Amino acid sequence: MKICLEDLKIETDGRETILDLARRCGTAIPADCSGNGLCGKCKIQVTDGQLTPLTDTERKLLSAEELEEGYRLACCVRALSDASIRVPGKQEKEDRKGRLMQPQKNVKELQVSVKKYPVMLEAVSLIHQKPDRQRLTDALYTQYHCEAVLKRVEPIRSLAMLAGNGETLVTAVVKDGEILAVEDGDTSMQCYGIAVDIGTTSVVVMLWDLNEGRMLQAKAMLNPQSTYGADVISRIHFCGESEGNLQKMQSLIVGGINELTRDMASEQRVDPERIYLCAIDGNTTMSHLFLGVNPKRIARAPFIPAFQKENHIFAADAGICMCRTGEVFVLPNLAGHVGSDITAGILAVGLDQMDGICVMIDVGTNGEIVLAQGGVLYVCSTAAGPAFEGAAILHGMRAASGAIEGVMITDTDVKLEVIGGTEAVGICGSGLIDAVSELLSAGIVDWKGKLLTADKAREKGIADTLCRRLRRGEKGNEFVLFYGEKDITLTQKDIREVQMAKAAIHAGLETMLLEAGCSVADIDGFYVAGAFGSYIKKESALTIGLFPEMDPEKITFVGNAAGDGVSLALLTENSRERMNEFAGRVRHVELSVDKNFQDLYLRAMNFGKNRRR
């Protein structure tokens, strides 16, 4: 049988689920629960052909409207005939995280470790015999006073191919005194590197001109590993399920990086063989999976990673699409659940060099928090859960076309901001925070997080147009944000998920402040990092208690700080040295054993006093 999945045609004997087929061919279908039939996110639409009958799981997780329109769950169904299948809302590679990393001005004080030297090799003869390697190293020393050595076979092979008996112009690529490559002619103007930010949800690759310190382009895509689960624990468990799964996860992420790199190289007319450096950051699990190191111990106490310091690997061994003898380095992690993305963020924001008390927070499935107190760095990771990534929310989705990203409730109406200006098909994290904040301010949700019924809302004098949006749905009480072919609602359970997520982050910060012997009032600067954080409204975050109560002027959104930091590490050797220095002295606060955290978490569950208009 043949299955047409988007633009791909796949042969199947009918024994694999559609999700398994998608995984086999590299098509990313969101599967937050790793295909266990729990999340209902792996929706597909059958446009032609016959699949296995509806399952109880599908009847439970899909609405009547969706079933009528041919929606199925990819983890539950197999093909019974040739079929055509569409993946609704399939995310484009150029997502919002990629757009945060726009080409920018030249980086000042460039200290790139790779240099290119065009040299003229002297002629040889039967009288003047000199090996090619010596001709090259002598020419480098004579023409540039560069004492470089040629150690590896790969550039020696290139040199032997290029060097003639007469004078020959070649370019030597030198890093830290070692010749990485030898190229024909003068290629000194072609010197490139890539900086890679591996997120649990998204992957961003940035292509840099190393001569000018200028970003040429940035591209992002959904992390191809996400089809095996939305969070790191799901992916760690998958690695342990059978032999070969770890290698599969490594191949997926390397393949994704290469796809983005090739796309940009083609668009910028860059030869991938002229890419000599690759700097990589990611959370601790992502770093392990990229290197093919089993992360199983990170998933259980005492959460010990296999490595923490910076790692180096040859490009050929990493499988990255670049010069085979180039260097790939992975930035240092800070703890089992505080990765090199936070290291990069500290570097980009400059927390290690700030006076006073400053905080950086990266909101996601894990909320990583850094507290800087006069050069002393405290870090922690708090399990916020997947709510802000769109998982565990009835109509939750990632930030893609059709996602509600902003909500405003007036006395009589609900106004929505939808990504792409299309009809709403779901709600993403920033829209979720907005919606809960607005419902609190309108009095439709009380300080304990209870969503009022329509009758209770009328008793409180709330406008009838808003009361009519309150109803009893399949999942309990809900508020209708959008009426359409598929109504988009916020349920009581959704609100509880937000309460748990924001409480974890709030309590994590409170615990860190206690550890450092200070309070919220002492905070001089509050930095919000990450793609998701860039779209949160300050007032909404303060209203629900995601951020502590403070002067909004102290809050600064710093965008994809990890992407900025990994780029700095690529381009400036002194930044890289600084990063390795502070990474070795960070103080990690383990919340799971902290006696204060649980009490603070329970106290942070409530929303506090509603902010009335």
Short mmCIF file of N, CA, C and O in Angstrom, two decimals, residues 97 197-201 231-232 281-287 298 333-346 349 351 358-372 378-385 388-389 501-502 504-510 512 526-533 546-547 558 560-562 586-589 591 597:
data_model
loop_
_atom_site.label_atom_id
_atom_site.label_comp_id
_atom_site.label_asym_id
_atom_site.label_seq_id
_atom_site.Cartn_x
_atom_site.Cartn_y
_atom_site.Cartn_z
N LYS A 97 10.72 31.60 16.58
CA LYS A 97 12.03 31.57 17.22
C LYS A 97 13.12 31.94 16.23
O LYS A 97 14.07 32.65 16.56
N ASP A 197 21.25 26.52 18.38
CA ASP A 197 20.52 26.49 19.65
C ASP A 197 19.49 25.37 19.57
O ASP A 197 18.49 25.47 18.86
N ILE A 198 19.77 24.26 20.29
CA ILE A 198 18.87 23.10 20.26
C ILE A 198 17.90 23.20 21.43
O ILE A 198 18.27 22.97 22.59
N GLY A 199 16.66 23.57 21.15
CA GLY A 199 15.63 23.59 22.16
C GLY A 199 14.83 22.31 22.14
O GLY A 199 14.83 21.58 21.15
N THR A 200 14.14 22.03 23.22
CA THR A 200 13.29 20.84 23.26
C THR A 200 12.22 20.92 22.19
O THR A 200 11.88 19.91 21.56
N THR A 201 11.70 22.11 21.94
CA THR A 201 10.64 22.30 20.96
C THR A 201 11.17 22.71 19.60
O THR A 201 10.75 22.18 18.57
N ASP A 231 8.52 16.52 25.92
CA ASP A 231 9.45 16.89 26.99
C ASP A 231 10.66 15.97 26.99
O ASP A 231 10.68 14.91 26.35
N VAL A 232 11.68 16.37 27.74
CA VAL A 232 12.93 15.61 27.73
C VAL A 232 12.77 14.23 28.38
O VAL A 232 13.41 13.26 27.95
N ASP A 281 24.49 24.88 21.67
CA ASP A 281 23.96 24.87 23.03
C ASP A 281 22.63 24.14 23.05
O ASP A 281 22.00 23.94 22.01
N GLY A 282 22.21 23.76 24.23
CA GLY A 282 20.92 23.10 24.42
C GLY A 282 20.76 22.73 25.87
O GLY A 282 21.71 22.84 26.65
N ASN A 283 19.56 22.31 26.26
CA ASN A 283 19.44 21.83 27.64
C ASN A 283 20.28 20.57 27.78
O ASN A 283 20.76 20.00 26.80
N THR A 284 20.49 20.12 29.00
CA THR A 284 21.45 19.04 29.24
C THR A 284 21.09 17.78 28.47
O THR A 284 21.97 17.10 27.91
N THR A 285 19.81 17.45 28.39
CA THR A 285 19.39 16.27 27.65
C THR A 285 19.67 16.43 26.16
O THR A 285 20.15 15.51 25.49
N MET A 286 19.35 17.60 25.61
CA MET A 286 19.61 17.84 24.18
C MET A 286 21.10 17.73 23.86
O MET A 286 21.49 17.21 22.81
N SER A 287 21.96 18.23 24.76
CA SER A 287 23.40 18.13 24.55
C SER A 287 23.84 16.67 24.51
O SER A 287 24.65 16.26 23.67
N ILE A 298 19.78 11.42 33.95
CA ILE A 298 19.20 12.75 34.18
C ILE A 298 17.74 12.64 34.61
O ILE A 298 17.20 13.53 35.27
N ASN A 333 27.31 22.52 30.26
CA ASN A 333 26.06 22.49 31.02
C ASN A 333 26.35 22.92 32.45
O ASN A 333 27.51 22.97 32.89
N LEU A 334 25.27 23.21 33.20
CA LEU A 334 25.42 23.68 34.58
C LEU A 334 24.92 22.66 35.60
O LEU A 334 25.35 22.68 36.75
N ALA A 335 23.98 21.80 35.19
CA ALA A 335 23.43 20.77 36.10
C ALA A 335 22.61 19.81 35.26
O ALA A 335 22.46 19.98 34.04
N GLY A 336 22.03 18.80 35.90
CA GLY A 336 21.26 17.80 35.17
C GLY A 336 20.09 18.39 34.39
O GLY A 336 19.76 17.91 33.31
N HIS A 337 19.47 19.42 34.95
CA HIS A 337 18.33 20.04 34.25
C HIS A 337 18.55 21.54 34.03
O HIS A 337 17.59 22.29 33.82
N VAL A 338 19.80 21.96 34.06
CA VAL A 338 20.15 23.34 33.68
C VAL A 338 21.28 23.22 32.66
O VAL A 338 22.41 22.89 33.00
N GLY A 339 20.94 23.48 31.41
CA GLY A 339 21.85 23.15 30.33
C GLY A 339 22.68 24.30 29.81
O GLY A 339 22.69 25.41 30.37
N SER A 340 23.35 24.04 28.69
CA SER A 340 24.23 25.04 28.10
C SER A 340 23.46 26.18 27.43
O SER A 340 24.04 27.22 27.12
N ASP A 341 22.15 25.99 27.22
CA ASP A 341 21.35 27.12 26.73
C ASP A 341 21.29 28.23 27.79
O ASP A 341 21.30 29.42 27.47
N ILE A 342 21.27 27.83 29.07
CA ILE A 342 21.28 28.82 30.15
C ILE A 342 22.68 29.41 30.29
O ILE A 342 22.84 30.61 30.55
N THR A 343 23.71 28.59 30.11
CA THR A 343 25.08 29.10 30.10
C THR A 343 25.21 30.19 29.03
O THR A 343 25.77 31.26 29.29
N ALA A 344 24.68 29.91 27.85
CA ALA A 344 24.74 30.88 26.75
C ALA A 344 23.93 32.13 27.09
O ALA A 344 24.35 33.26 26.77
N GLY A 345 22.79 31.96 27.75
CA GLY A 345 21.97 33.10 28.13
C GLY A 345 22.68 34.00 29.14
O GLY A 345 22.61 35.24 29.04
N ILE A 346 23.35 33.39 30.12
CA ILE A 346 24.12 34.17 31.10
C ILE A 346 25.18 34.99 30.39
O ILE A 346 25.38 36.17 30.68
N VAL A 349 23.45 37.95 28.30
CA VAL A 349 22.90 39.03 29.13
C VAL A 349 23.99 39.69 29.96
O VAL A 349 23.87 40.85 30.34
N LEU A 351 25.09 38.44 32.95
CA LEU A 351 24.74 38.32 34.37
C LEU A 351 25.96 38.14 35.25
O LEU A 351 25.98 38.61 36.39
N CYS A 358 20.33 40.50 40.16
CA CYS A 358 19.60 40.39 38.88
C CYS A 358 19.14 38.97 38.68
O CYS A 358 19.78 38.01 39.15
N VAL A 359 18.02 38.81 37.97
CA VAL A 359 17.41 37.50 37.74
C VAL A 359 17.19 37.32 36.25
O VAL A 359 16.79 38.26 35.56
N MET A 360 17.47 36.13 35.75
CA MET A 360 17.08 35.76 34.39
C MET A 360 16.24 34.50 34.47
O MET A 360 16.57 33.56 35.20
N ILE A 361 15.14 34.49 33.75
CA ILE A 361 14.23 33.35 33.75
C ILE A 361 13.92 32.95 32.32
O ILE A 361 13.70 33.81 31.46
N ASP A 362 13.97 31.66 32.06
CA ASP A 362 13.62 31.11 30.75
C ASP A 362 12.39 30.24 30.95
O ASP A 362 12.47 29.18 31.58
N VAL A 363 11.25 30.70 30.45
CA VAL A 363 9.98 30.01 30.68
C VAL A 363 9.75 28.97 29.60
O VAL A 363 9.77 29.27 28.42
N GLY A 364 9.54 27.73 30.01
CA GLY A 364 9.25 26.65 29.07
C GLY A 364 8.75 25.45 29.84
O GLY A 364 8.19 25.59 30.94
N THR A 365 8.90 24.26 29.27
CA THR A 365 8.50 23.04 29.98
C THR A 365 9.23 22.96 31.31
O THR A 365 8.65 22.61 32.34
N ASN A 366 10.53 23.28 31.28
CA ASN A 366 11.27 23.52 32.51
C ASN A 366 11.51 25.01 32.61
O ASN A 366 11.93 25.64 31.63
N GLY A 367 11.25 25.59 33.78
CA GLY A 367 11.54 26.99 33.97
C GLY A 367 12.90 27.12 34.62
O GLY A 367 13.07 26.81 35.80
N GLU A 368 13.92 27.51 33.83
CA GLU A 368 15.25 27.68 34.40
C GLU A 368 15.39 29.11 34.92
O GLU A 368 14.98 30.06 34.26
N ILE A 369 15.97 29.23 36.11
CA ILE A 369 16.09 30.53 36.77
C ILE A 369 17.55 30.73 37.17
O ILE A 369 18.20 29.83 37.70
N VAL A 370 18.07 31.93 36.89
CA VAL A 370 19.42 32.30 37.31
C VAL A 370 19.31 33.54 38.18
O VAL A 370 18.62 34.50 37.83
N LEU A 371 19.97 33.52 39.31
CA LEU A 371 20.03 34.68 40.19
C LEU A 371 21.49 35.08 40.34
O LEU A 371 22.32 34.27 40.74
N ALA A 372 21.79 36.32 39.97
CA ALA A 372 23.16 36.83 40.08
C ALA A 372 23.22 37.84 41.21
O ALA A 372 22.43 38.79 41.26
N TYR A 378 23.53 31.73 41.12
CA TYR A 378 22.71 30.61 41.58
C TYR A 378 21.82 30.19 40.42
O TYR A 378 21.27 31.04 39.70
N VAL A 379 21.64 28.88 40.21
CA VAL A 379 20.75 28.41 39.15
C VAL A 379 19.84 27.31 39.70
O VAL A 379 20.20 26.59 40.63
N CYS A 380 18.66 27.20 39.10
CA CYS A 380 17.78 26.09 39.42
C CYS A 380 16.89 25.81 38.22
O CYS A 380 16.78 26.63 37.30
N SER A 381 16.27 24.64 38.23
CA SER A 381 15.30 24.26 37.21
C SER A 381 14.04 23.81 37.91
O SER A 381 14.10 22.99 38.84
N THR A 382 12.91 24.34 37.49
CA THR A 382 11.64 23.97 38.10
C THR A 382 10.72 23.40 37.05
O THR A 382 10.59 23.95 35.95
N ALA A 383 10.09 22.28 37.35
CA ALA A 383 9.25 21.57 36.37
C ALA A 383 7.92 22.29 36.20
O ALA A 383 6.95 22.01 36.90
N ALA A 384 7.90 23.23 35.26
CA ALA A 384 6.67 24.01 35.04
C ALA A 384 5.61 23.19 34.31
O ALA A 384 4.44 23.57 34.29
N GLY A 385 6.01 22.08 33.70
CA GLY A 385 5.05 21.30 32.92
C GLY A 385 4.89 21.89 31.53
O GLY A 385 5.39 22.97 31.22
N PHE A 388 2.72 25.84 28.99
CA PHE A 388 3.11 27.01 28.22
C PHE A 388 3.60 26.66 26.82
O PHE A 388 3.81 27.54 25.99
N GLU A 389 3.82 25.38 26.56
CA GLU A 389 4.18 24.92 25.22
C GLU A 389 2.95 24.46 24.44
O GLU A 389 3.05 23.97 23.32
N ALA A 501 1.80 25.51 36.62
CA ALA A 501 3.01 25.95 35.91
C ALA A 501 3.56 27.23 36.50
O ALA A 501 4.77 27.35 36.75
N LYS A 502 2.68 28.20 36.72
CA LYS A 502 3.17 29.48 37.22
C LYS A 502 3.62 29.35 38.67
O LYS A 502 4.56 30.02 39.12
N ALA A 504 5.08 26.74 40.01
CA ALA A 504 6.40 26.11 40.03
C ALA A 504 7.49 27.14 39.77
O ALA A 504 8.54 27.15 40.44
N ILE A 505 7.26 28.03 38.81
CA ILE A 505 8.26 29.04 38.48
C ILE A 505 8.37 30.08 39.60
O ILE A 505 9.47 30.44 40.03
N HIS A 506 7.22 30.53 40.09
CA HIS A 506 7.20 31.53 41.17
C HIS A 506 7.91 30.98 42.41
O HIS A 506 8.75 31.65 43.02
N ALA A 507 7.58 29.74 42.79
CA ALA A 507 8.18 29.14 43.98
C ALA A 507 9.67 28.88 43.79
O ALA A 507 10.46 28.99 44.73
N GLY A 508 10.06 28.53 42.56
CA GLY A 508 11.48 28.33 42.28
C GLY A 508 12.27 29.60 42.52
O GLY A 508 13.36 29.57 43.13
N LEU A 509 11.74 30.73 42.05
CA LEU A 509 12.43 32.00 42.26
C LEU A 509 12.47 32.36 43.74
O LEU A 509 13.51 32.80 44.26
N GLU A 510 11.35 32.17 44.45
CA GLU A 510 11.30 32.48 45.89
C GLU A 510 12.35 31.65 46.64
O GLU A 510 13.02 32.13 47.56
N MET A 512 15.16 30.44 45.43
CA MET A 512 16.48 30.98 45.08
C MET A 512 16.79 32.24 45.89
O MET A 512 17.91 32.43 46.38
N PHE A 526 15.28 42.24 36.03
CA PHE A 526 14.58 40.95 35.83
C PHE A 526 14.53 40.71 34.33
O PHE A 526 13.86 41.43 33.58
N TYR A 527 15.24 39.68 33.86
CA TYR A 527 15.39 39.43 32.42
C TYR A 527 14.63 38.15 32.04
O TYR A 527 14.81 37.10 32.67
N VAL A 528 13.80 38.27 31.02
CA VAL A 528 13.02 37.13 30.54
C VAL A 528 13.58 36.69 29.21
O VAL A 528 13.60 37.45 28.23
N ALA A 529 14.08 35.44 29.17
CA ALA A 529 14.75 34.92 27.98
C ALA A 529 13.86 33.90 27.27
O ALA A 529 12.90 33.39 27.83
N GLY A 530 14.23 33.59 26.04
CA GLY A 530 13.53 32.56 25.28
C GLY A 530 12.55 33.15 24.29
O GLY A 530 12.04 34.26 24.46
N ALA A 531 12.28 32.38 23.24
CA ALA A 531 11.34 32.82 22.20
C ALA A 531 9.95 33.05 22.79
O ALA A 531 9.27 34.03 22.50
N PHE A 532 9.52 32.11 23.65
CA PHE A 532 8.20 32.23 24.25
C PHE A 532 8.09 33.49 25.09
O PHE A 532 7.13 34.25 25.02
N GLY A 533 9.15 33.76 25.89
CA GLY A 533 9.14 34.92 26.76
C GLY A 533 9.00 36.23 26.01
O GLY A 533 8.47 37.20 26.54
N LEU A 546 2.99 34.78 37.40
CA LEU A 546 4.11 34.09 36.77
C LEU A 546 5.41 34.80 37.13
O LEU A 546 6.43 34.16 37.42
N PHE A 547 5.37 36.14 37.11
CA PHE A 547 6.49 36.94 37.60
C PHE A 547 6.11 37.49 38.97
O PHE A 547 4.92 37.75 39.23
N VAL A 558 14.66 39.67 26.68
CA VAL A 558 15.95 39.63 25.97
C VAL A 558 15.93 38.68 24.79
O VAL A 558 16.97 38.38 24.20
N ASN A 560 15.87 35.50 22.27
CA ASN A 560 16.56 34.22 22.31
C ASN A 560 17.99 34.44 22.80
O ASN A 560 18.95 34.45 22.02
N ALA A 561 18.13 34.63 24.11
CA ALA A 561 19.44 34.89 24.70
C ALA A 561 20.39 33.73 24.46
O ALA A 561 21.60 33.93 24.31
N ALA A 562 19.85 32.52 24.42
CA ALA A 562 20.71 31.35 24.16
C ALA A 562 21.34 31.47 22.78
O ALA A 562 22.53 31.18 22.60
N VAL A 586 29.26 28.05 39.21
CA VAL A 586 27.83 28.26 39.45
C VAL A 586 27.35 27.41 40.61
O VAL A 586 27.77 26.27 40.79
N ARG A 587 26.45 27.96 41.43
CA ARG A 587 25.86 27.23 42.56
C ARG A 587 24.47 26.72 42.15
O ARG A 587 23.57 27.51 41.89
N HIS A 588 24.33 25.41 42.08
CA HIS A 588 23.07 24.81 41.68
C HIS A 588 22.19 24.56 42.90
O HIS A 588 22.64 23.96 43.88
N VAL A 589 20.94 25.01 42.84
CA VAL A 589 19.98 24.79 43.92
C VAL A 589 19.03 23.68 43.46
O VAL A 589 18.28 23.86 42.50
N LEU A 591 15.83 21.94 43.80
CA LEU A 591 14.54 22.24 44.43
C LEU A 591 13.87 21.00 45.03
O LEU A 591 13.11 21.10 45.99
N PHE A 597 10.73 24.68 49.24
CA PHE A 597 10.10 24.76 47.93
C PHE A 597 8.64 24.31 47.94
O PHE A 597 7.77 24.98 47.37
#
